[in-house]
Amino acid sequence: MAQEADLDLVEVAPESKPPVAKIMDYGKFKYEAAQKAKEARRNQANTILKEVRFRLKIDDHDYETKRKRAIGFLGQGDKVKAMILFRGREQSRPEQGVRLLQRFAEDVSEFGSVEHTPLIDGRNMVMVIGPLKSKTDAKAEQNAKRNAAKEAARGARVAEPATSRVDASTSSAQRLVETKPAAKAPAAKAPAAKAAPAKAPATKAAAAKAPAAKPAAAKAPAAAAKPAAAKAPAKPKTEKPAE
């Protein structure tokens, strides 16, 4: 049957009695199994302990920065370890450190709860705050936001060609409107350019009169040559002496 359907006979549960086999495409089965394993690794809950450090005389601006950072860690499903570093005589005032940590726990109570109350660890005081959301839920929310962002970007790409076509059509129409007056301007100057050759007949008339003067010049040498021939002296006749 598998050969007739051009598929593979895959043993799905070899340990069961009797073993179970299915007719399927083995390449597709391996691809789907790899995708499921990849998705499971992505959503795997690996809780990490993040650390936020304070000083006993911390400034308000620095305190807000530390608080926002801790809220970000708790939102990702990680635990936060709040630590106060004592210096010098500050070790004799642990009650101030307790008040600071309690204030910090109240400010982040919307995102996490106290798991370990403040304890003195050497020169430091430590308190651990656990997230209200599990790591898997935080990962699922991040994946949902990522997919929504991808879908929005894809929709924007699909909508871009229509808007670009409209802009291109409007720009081409504007170009046609702008170029039409410029095309009519050379046509108005064309008659002035044609009027210049009207003076050409005058030059042709002068050129026609010029050949008429040439025959007079040609006859002049002939008239001058005739008197010269008439005035030529006759040769004297030499008489032979009588013998």
PDB file of C-alpha atoms in Angstrom:
ATOM      1  CA  MET A   1       0.000   0.000   0.000  1.00  0.00           C
ATOM      2  CA  ALA A   2       2.806   2.404   0.820  1.00  0.00           C
ATOM      3  CA  GLN A   3       4.500   1.747  -2.516  1.00  0.00           C
ATOM      4  CA  GLU A   4       1.274   2.281  -4.419  1.00  0.00           C
ATOM      5  CA  ALA A   5       0.723   5.634  -2.636  1.00  0.00           C
ATOM      6  CA  ASP A   6       4.425   6.580  -3.175  1.00  0.00           C
ATOM      7  CA  LEU A   7       4.899   7.002   0.599  1.00  0.00           C
ATOM      8  CA  ASP A   8       6.965   5.422   3.393  1.00  0.00           C
ATOM      9  CA  LEU A   9       5.994   2.880   6.042  1.00  0.00           C
ATOM     10  CA  VAL A  10       7.312   4.360   9.338  1.00  0.00           C
ATOM     11  CA  GLU A  11       7.374   2.498  12.666  1.00  0.00           C
ATOM     12  CA  VAL A  12       6.040   5.074  15.128  1.00  0.00           C
ATOM     13  CA  ALA A  13       5.904   3.047  18.386  1.00  0.00           C
ATOM     14  CA  PRO A  14       8.381   0.184  18.229  1.00  0.00           C
ATOM     15  CA  GLU A  15       8.126  -0.613  21.971  1.00  0.00           C
ATOM     16  CA  SER A  16       4.364  -1.142  22.010  1.00  0.00           C
ATOM     17  CA  LYS A  17       2.831  -4.591  21.573  1.00  0.00           C
ATOM     18  CA  PRO A  18       2.085  -4.959  18.758  1.00  0.00           C
ATOM     19  CA  PRO A  19       4.351  -2.218  17.268  1.00  0.00           C
ATOM     20  CA  VAL A  20       2.586   0.633  15.534  1.00  0.00           C
ATOM     21  CA  ALA A  21       3.486   1.755  12.000  1.00  0.00           C
ATOM     22  CA  LYS A  22       2.072   4.525   9.819  1.00  0.00           C
ATOM     23  CA  ILE A  23       2.127   5.285   6.117  1.00  0.00           C
ATOM     24  CA  MET A  24       3.498   8.799   5.703  1.00  0.00           C
ATOM     25  CA  ASP A  25       6.113  10.979   4.043  1.00  0.00           C
ATOM     26  CA  TYR A  26       9.238  10.353   6.133  1.00  0.00           C
ATOM     27  CA  GLY A  27      10.979  13.580   5.063  1.00  0.00           C
ATOM     28  CA  LYS A  28       8.008  15.681   6.102  1.00  0.00           C
ATOM     29  CA  PHE A  29       7.798  13.763   9.400  1.00  0.00           C
ATOM     30  CA  LYS A  30      11.449  14.535  10.228  1.00  0.00           C
ATOM     31  CA  TYR A  31      11.001  18.237   9.346  1.00  0.00           C
ATOM     32  CA  GLU A  32       7.942  18.598  11.602  1.00  0.00           C
ATOM     33  CA  ALA A  33       9.739  16.850  14.472  1.00  0.00           C
ATOM     34  CA  ALA A  34      12.720  19.219  14.139  1.00  0.00           C
ATOM     35  CA  GLN A  35      10.392  22.251  14.170  1.00  0.00           C
ATOM     36  CA  LYS A  36       8.642  21.029  17.323  1.00  0.00           C
ATOM     37  CA  ALA A  37      11.972  20.502  19.098  1.00  0.00           C
ATOM     38  CA  LYS A  38      13.102  23.993  18.082  1.00  0.00           C
ATOM     39  CA  GLU A  39       9.886  25.545  19.427  1.00  0.00           C
ATOM     40  CA  ALA A  40      10.268  23.609  22.693  1.00  0.00           C
ATOM     41  CA  ARG A  41      13.831  24.902  23.150  1.00  0.00           C
ATOM     42  CA  ARG A  42      12.646  28.445  22.470  1.00  0.00           C
ATOM     43  CA  ASN A  43       9.930  28.229  25.124  1.00  0.00           C
ATOM     44  CA  GLN A  44      12.103  26.422  27.617  1.00  0.00           C
ATOM     45  CA  ALA A  45      11.878  27.925  31.105  1.00  0.00           C
ATOM     46  CA  ASN A  46      15.404  28.827  32.236  1.00  0.00           C
ATOM     47  CA  THR A  47      14.993  31.181  35.176  1.00  0.00           C
ATOM     48  CA  ILE A  48      18.044  33.385  35.681  1.00  0.00           C
ATOM     49  CA  LEU A  49      18.924  35.274  38.856  1.00  0.00           C
ATOM     50  CA  LYS A  50      19.615  38.907  37.931  1.00  0.00           C
ATOM     51  CA  GLU A  51      21.409  41.241  40.322  1.00  0.00           C
ATOM     52  CA  VAL A  52      20.757  44.891  41.150  1.00  0.00           C
ATOM     53  CA  ARG A  53      23.148  46.722  43.465  1.00  0.00           C
ATOM     54  CA  PHE A  54      22.448  49.759  45.667  1.00  0.00           C
ATOM     55  CA  ARG A  55      24.335  52.083  47.940  1.00  0.00           C
ATOM     56  CA  LEU A  56      22.881  53.149  51.241  1.00  0.00           C
ATOM     57  CA  LYS A  57      22.989  56.825  50.181  1.00  0.00           C
ATOM     58  CA  ILE A  58      21.717  56.323  46.640  1.00  0.00           C
ATOM     59  CA  ASP A  59      20.420  59.257  44.620  1.00  0.00           C
ATOM     60  CA  ASP A  60      16.780  59.388  43.493  1.00  0.00           C
ATOM     61  CA  HIS A  61      17.721  59.303  39.803  1.00  0.00           C
ATOM     62  CA  ASP A  62      19.969  56.239  40.288  1.00  0.00           C
ATOM     63  CA  TYR A  63      17.243  54.554  42.324  1.00  0.00           C
ATOM     64  CA  GLU A  64      14.720  55.025  39.469  1.00  0.00           C
ATOM     65  CA  THR A  65      17.205  53.577  37.004  1.00  0.00           C
ATOM     66  CA  LYS A  66      17.720  50.493  39.185  1.00  0.00           C
ATOM     67  CA  ARG A  67      13.965  50.102  39.674  1.00  0.00           C
ATOM     68  CA  LYS A  68      13.223  50.199  35.926  1.00  0.00           C
ATOM     69  CA  ARG A  69      15.955  47.666  35.268  1.00  0.00           C
ATOM     70  CA  ALA A  70      14.517  45.309  37.909  1.00  0.00           C
ATOM     71  CA  ILE A  71      11.014  45.686  36.408  1.00  0.00           C
ATOM     72  CA  GLY A  72      12.428  44.677  33.025  1.00  0.00           C
ATOM     73  CA  PHE A  73      14.020  41.556  34.507  1.00  0.00           C
ATOM     74  CA  LEU A  74      10.827  40.569  36.318  1.00  0.00           C
ATOM     75  CA  GLY A  75       8.787  41.130  33.148  1.00  0.00           C
ATOM     76  CA  GLN A  76      10.991  38.599  31.343  1.00  0.00           C
ATOM     77  CA  GLY A  77      10.321  35.984  34.050  1.00  0.00           C
ATOM     78  CA  ASP A  78      13.693  36.220  35.836  1.00  0.00           C
ATOM     79  CA  LYS A  79      14.363  36.588  39.544  1.00  0.00           C
ATOM     80  CA  VAL A  80      16.011  39.743  40.931  1.00  0.00           C
ATOM     81  CA  LYS A  81      18.606  39.787  43.688  1.00  0.00           C
ATOM     82  CA  ALA A  82      18.652  43.232  45.354  1.00  0.00           C
ATOM     83  CA  MET A  83      21.936  43.899  47.151  1.00  0.00           C
ATOM     84  CA  ILE A  84      23.011  46.855  49.324  1.00  0.00           C
ATOM     85  CA  LEU A  85      26.750  47.491  49.639  1.00  0.00           C
ATOM     86  CA  PHE A  86      27.784  48.941  53.003  1.00  0.00           C
ATOM     87  CA  ARG A  87      30.932  51.039  53.352  1.00  0.00           C
ATOM     88  CA  GLY A  88      32.760  51.943  56.547  1.00  0.00           C
ATOM     89  CA  ARG A  89      30.460  52.989  59.386  1.00  0.00           C
ATOM     90  CA  GLU A  90      27.365  52.220  57.316  1.00  0.00           C
ATOM     91  CA  GLN A  91      27.619  48.647  58.628  1.00  0.00           C
ATOM     92  CA  SER A  92      26.399  49.906  62.016  1.00  0.00           C
ATOM     93  CA  ARG A  93      23.088  51.035  60.432  1.00  0.00           C
ATOM     94  CA  PRO A  94      21.465  47.905  59.001  1.00  0.00           C
ATOM     95  CA  GLU A  95      17.971  49.245  59.696  1.00  0.00           C
ATOM     96  CA  GLN A  96      18.446  51.857  56.955  1.00  0.00           C
ATOM     97  CA  GLY A  97      19.277  49.074  54.512  1.00  0.00           C
ATOM     98  CA  VAL A  98      16.147  47.171  55.533  1.00  0.00           C
ATOM     99  CA  ARG A  99      13.985  50.264  54.942  1.00  0.00           C
ATOM    100  CA  LEU A 100      15.548  50.800  51.499  1.00  0.00           C
ATOM    101  CA  LEU A 101      14.924  47.200  50.456  1.00  0.00           C
ATOM    102  CA  GLN A 102      11.335  47.307  51.715  1.00  0.00           C
ATOM    103  CA  ARG A 103      10.737  50.464  49.708  1.00  0.00           C
ATOM    104  CA  PHE A 104      12.203  48.746  46.646  1.00  0.00           C
ATOM    105  CA  ALA A 105       9.967  45.686  47.140  1.00  0.00           C
ATOM    106  CA  GLU A 106       6.858  47.905  47.331  1.00  0.00           C
ATOM    107  CA  ASP A 107       7.809  49.761  44.131  1.00  0.00           C
ATOM    108  CA  VAL A 108       8.093  46.519  42.118  1.00  0.00           C
ATOM    109  CA  SER A 109       5.193  44.691  43.802  1.00  0.00           C
ATOM    110  CA  GLU A 110       3.139  44.790  40.556  1.00  0.00           C
ATOM    111  CA  PHE A 111       5.728  42.624  38.803  1.00  0.00           C
ATOM    112  CA  GLY A 112       7.234  40.455  41.576  1.00  0.00           C
ATOM    113  CA  SER A 113       6.954  39.341  45.193  1.00  0.00           C
ATOM    114  CA  VAL A 114       9.583  38.898  47.908  1.00  0.00           C
ATOM    115  CA  GLU A 115      10.866  35.325  48.151  1.00  0.00           C
ATOM    116  CA  HIS A 116      13.656  35.906  50.706  1.00  0.00           C
ATOM    117  CA  THR A 117      13.532  38.697  53.275  1.00  0.00           C
ATOM    118  CA  PRO A 118      16.595  40.957  53.687  1.00  0.00           C
ATOM    119  CA  LEU A 119      19.567  39.073  55.099  1.00  0.00           C
ATOM    120  CA  ILE A 120      23.061  40.287  56.012  1.00  0.00           C
ATOM    121  CA  ASP A 121      25.753  38.563  53.968  1.00  0.00           C
ATOM    122  CA  GLY A 122      29.134  39.818  55.186  1.00  0.00           C
ATOM    123  CA  ARG A 123      29.259  43.546  54.400  1.00  0.00           C
ATOM    124  CA  ASN A 124      26.200  43.331  52.176  1.00  0.00           C
ATOM    125  CA  MET A 125      22.464  42.941  52.641  1.00  0.00           C
ATOM    126  CA  VAL A 126      20.583  40.731  50.166  1.00  0.00           C
ATOM    127  CA  MET A 127      16.914  40.276  49.234  1.00  0.00           C
ATOM    128  CA  VAL A 128      15.453  38.045  46.442  1.00  0.00           C
ATOM    129  CA  ILE A 129      12.306  39.001  44.476  1.00  0.00           C
ATOM    130  CA  GLY A 130      10.540  36.416  42.308  1.00  0.00           C
ATOM    131  CA  PRO A 131       8.479  37.262  39.186  1.00  0.00           C
ATOM    132  CA  LEU A 132       4.693  36.973  39.161  1.00  0.00           C
ATOM    133  CA  LYS A 133       4.781  35.594  35.583  1.00  0.00           C
ATOM    134  CA  SER A 134       6.412  32.305  34.772  1.00  0.00           C
ATOM    135  CA  LYS A 135       9.190  32.103  32.225  1.00  0.00           C
ATOM    136  CA  THR A 136       7.015  30.214  29.757  1.00  0.00           C
ATOM    137  CA  ASP A 137       4.256  32.847  29.907  1.00  0.00           C
ATOM    138  CA  ALA A 138       6.763  35.637  29.414  1.00  0.00           C
ATOM    139  CA  LYS A 139       8.262  33.805  26.427  1.00  0.00           C
ATOM    140  CA  ALA A 140       4.811  33.242  24.948  1.00  0.00           C
ATOM    141  CA  GLU A 141       3.992  36.952  25.244  1.00  0.00           C
ATOM    142  CA  GLN A 142       7.296  37.917  23.631  1.00  0.00           C
ATOM    143  CA  ASN A 143       6.679  35.514  20.746  1.00  0.00           C
ATOM    144  CA  ALA A 144       3.151  36.881  20.277  1.00  0.00           C
ATOM    145  CA  LYS A 145       4.472  40.458  20.161  1.00  0.00           C
ATOM    146  CA  ARG A 146       7.187  39.435  17.717  1.00  0.00           C
ATOM    147  CA  ASN A 147       4.680  37.735  15.418  1.00  0.00           C
ATOM    148  CA  ALA A 148       2.340  40.739  15.591  1.00  0.00           C
ATOM    149  CA  ALA A 149       5.202  43.049  14.650  1.00  0.00           C
ATOM    150  CA  LYS A 150       6.110  40.819  11.702  1.00  0.00           C
ATOM    151  CA  GLU A 151       2.520  40.774  10.481  1.00  0.00           C
ATOM    152  CA  ALA A 152       2.290  44.565  10.742  1.00  0.00           C
ATOM    153  CA  ALA A 153       5.535  44.973   8.803  1.00  0.00           C
ATOM    154  CA  ARG A 154       4.313  42.550   6.150  1.00  0.00           C
ATOM    155  CA  GLY A 155       1.021  44.433   5.811  1.00  0.00           C
ATOM    156  CA  ALA A 156       2.916  47.705   5.453  1.00  0.00           C
ATOM    157  CA  ARG A 157       5.050  46.207   2.671  1.00  0.00           C
ATOM    158  CA  VAL A 158       1.954  45.032   0.817  1.00  0.00           C
ATOM    159  CA  ALA A 159       0.326  48.478   1.129  1.00  0.00           C
ATOM    160  CA  GLU A 160       3.446  50.337  -0.048  1.00  0.00           C
ATOM    161  CA  PRO A 161       3.179  49.485  -3.815  1.00  0.00           C
ATOM    162  CA  ALA A 162      -0.375  50.909  -4.078  1.00  0.00           C
ATOM    163  CA  THR A 163       0.614  54.182  -2.453  1.00  0.00           C
ATOM    164  CA  SER A 164       3.782  54.399  -4.532  1.00  0.00           C
ATOM    165  CA  ARG A 165       1.750  53.966  -7.718  1.00  0.00           C
ATOM    166  CA  VAL A 166      -0.594  56.777  -6.727  1.00  0.00           C
ATOM    167  CA  ASP A 167       2.366  59.021  -5.916  1.00  0.00           C
ATOM    168  CA  ALA A 168       4.015  58.134  -9.224  1.00  0.00           C
ATOM    169  CA  SER A 169       0.848  58.939 -11.198  1.00  0.00           C
ATOM    170  CA  THR A 170       0.403  62.283  -9.457  1.00  0.00           C
ATOM    171  CA  SER A 171       4.048  63.195  -9.949  1.00  0.00           C
ATOM    172  CA  SER A 172       3.885  62.301 -13.667  1.00  0.00           C
ATOM    173  CA  ALA A 173       0.735  64.427 -14.059  1.00  0.00           C
ATOM    174  CA  GLN A 174       2.473  67.344 -12.370  1.00  0.00           C
ATOM    175  CA  ARG A 175       5.456  66.941 -14.688  1.00  0.00           C
ATOM    176  CA  LEU A 176       3.195  67.047 -17.754  1.00  0.00           C
ATOM    177  CA  VAL A 177       1.528  70.213 -16.503  1.00  0.00           C
ATOM    178  CA  GLU A 178       4.889  71.839 -15.820  1.00  0.00           C
ATOM    179  CA  THR A 179       6.414  70.902 -19.199  1.00  0.00           C
ATOM    180  CA  LYS A 180       3.481  72.055 -21.413  1.00  0.00           C
ATOM    181  CA  PRO A 181       4.124  75.865 -21.083  1.00  0.00           C
ATOM    182  CA  ALA A 182       7.823  75.326 -21.691  1.00  0.00           C
ATOM    183  CA  ALA A 183       7.070  73.478 -24.975  1.00  0.00           C
ATOM    184  CA  LYS A 184       4.960  76.377 -26.368  1.00  0.00           C
ATOM    185  CA  ALA A 185       7.672  79.029 -25.855  1.00  0.00           C
ATOM    186  CA  PRO A 186       9.992  77.967 -28.746  1.00  0.00           C
ATOM    187  CA  ALA A 187       7.016  77.895 -31.186  1.00  0.00           C
ATOM    188  CA  ALA A 188       6.414  81.664 -30.697  1.00  0.00           C
ATOM    189  CA  LYS A 189      10.024  82.509 -31.596  1.00  0.00           C
ATOM    190  CA  ALA A 190      10.004  80.392 -34.790  1.00  0.00           C
ATOM    191  CA  PRO A 191       8.520  83.110 -37.175  1.00  0.00           C
ATOM    192  CA  ALA A 192      11.282  85.570 -36.189  1.00  0.00           C
ATOM    193  CA  ALA A 193      13.882  83.024 -37.195  1.00  0.00           C
ATOM    194  CA  LYS A 194      12.186  82.518 -40.629  1.00  0.00           C
ATOM    195  CA  ALA A 195      12.043  86.274 -41.392  1.00  0.00           C
ATOM    196  CA  ALA A 196      15.825  86.553 -41.690  1.00  0.00           C
ATOM    197  CA  PRO A 197      16.116  84.709 -45.067  1.00  0.00           C
ATOM    198  CA  ALA A 198      13.849  87.375 -46.713  1.00  0.00           C
ATOM    199  CA  LYS A 199      16.941  89.524 -47.481  1.00  0.00           C
ATOM    200  CA  ALA A 200      18.425  86.812 -49.678  1.00  0.00           C
ATOM    201  CA  PRO A 201      16.741  88.063 -52.992  1.00  0.00           C
ATOM    202  CA  ALA A 202      18.589  91.402 -52.745  1.00  0.00           C
ATOM    203  CA  THR A 203      21.895  89.615 -52.762  1.00  0.00           C
ATOM    204  CA  LYS A 204      20.722  87.516 -55.723  1.00  0.00           C
ATOM    205  CA  ALA A 205      19.865  90.697 -57.712  1.00  0.00           C
ATOM    206  CA  ALA A 206      23.308  92.125 -57.071  1.00  0.00           C
ATOM    207  CA  ALA A 207      24.818  88.866 -58.139  1.00  0.00           C
ATOM    208  CA  ALA A 208      22.723  88.948 -61.328  1.00  0.00           C
ATOM    209  CA  LYS A 209      23.914  92.471 -62.174  1.00  0.00           C
ATOM    210  CA  ALA A 210      27.539  91.578 -61.709  1.00  0.00           C
ATOM    211  CA  PRO A 211      27.826  89.441 -64.845  1.00  0.00           C
ATOM    212  CA  ALA A 212      26.473  92.325 -66.964  1.00  0.00           C
ATOM    213  CA  ALA A 213      29.510  94.452 -66.187  1.00  0.00           C
ATOM    214  CA  LYS A 214      31.911  91.762 -67.366  1.00  0.00           C
ATOM    215  CA  PRO A 215      31.171  92.109 -71.146  1.00  0.00           C
ATOM    216  CA  ALA A 216      32.096  95.806 -71.064  1.00  0.00           C
ATOM    217  CA  ALA A 217      35.395  94.971 -69.550  1.00  0.00           C
ATOM    218  CA  ALA A 218      35.925  92.279 -72.169  1.00  0.00           C
ATOM    219  CA  LYS A 219      35.219  94.694 -75.087  1.00  0.00           C
ATOM    220  CA  ALA A 220      37.592  97.328 -73.800  1.00  0.00           C
ATOM    221  CA  PRO A 221      40.768  95.472 -74.700  1.00  0.00           C
ATOM    222  CA  ALA A 222      39.479  94.824 -78.203  1.00  0.00           C
ATOM    223  CA  ALA A 223      38.818  98.540 -78.844  1.00  0.00           C
ATOM    224  CA  ALA A 224      42.193  99.476 -77.505  1.00  0.00           C
ATOM    225  CA  ALA A 225      43.898  96.900 -79.675  1.00  0.00           C
ATOM    226  CA  LYS A 226      42.486  98.281 -82.941  1.00  0.00           C
ATOM    227  CA  PRO A 227      44.062 101.766 -82.741  1.00  0.00           C
ATOM    228  CA  ALA A 228      47.339 100.188 -81.828  1.00  0.00           C
ATOM    229  CA  ALA A 229      47.240  98.116 -84.973  1.00  0.00           C
ATOM    230  CA  ALA A 230      46.309 101.127 -87.118  1.00  0.00           C
ATOM    231  CA  LYS A 231      49.117 103.345 -85.880  1.00  0.00           C
ATOM    232  CA  ALA A 232      51.798 100.761 -86.463  1.00  0.00           C
ATOM    233  CA  PRO A 233      54.479 102.484 -88.792  1.00  0.00           C
ATOM    234  CA  ALA A 234      54.961 101.000 -92.144  1.00  0.00           C
ATOM    235  CA  LYS A 235      58.361  99.516 -92.894  1.00  0.00           C
ATOM    236  CA  PRO A 236      60.511 101.692 -95.307  1.00  0.00           C
ATOM    237  CA  LYS A 237      61.237 100.148 -98.598  1.00  0.00           C
ATOM    238  CA  THR A 238      64.895  99.641 -99.276  1.00  0.00           C
ATOM    239  CA  GLU A 239      65.934 100.383-102.878  1.00  0.00           C
ATOM    240  CA  LYS A 240      68.650  98.322-104.406  1.00  0.00           C
ATOM    241  CA  PRO A 241      71.620 100.426-105.587  1.00  0.00           C
ATOM    242  CA  ALA A 242      72.188 100.641-109.266  1.00  0.00           C
ATOM    243  CA  GLU A 243      75.017  98.540-110.552  1.00  0.00           C
TER     244      GLU A 243
END
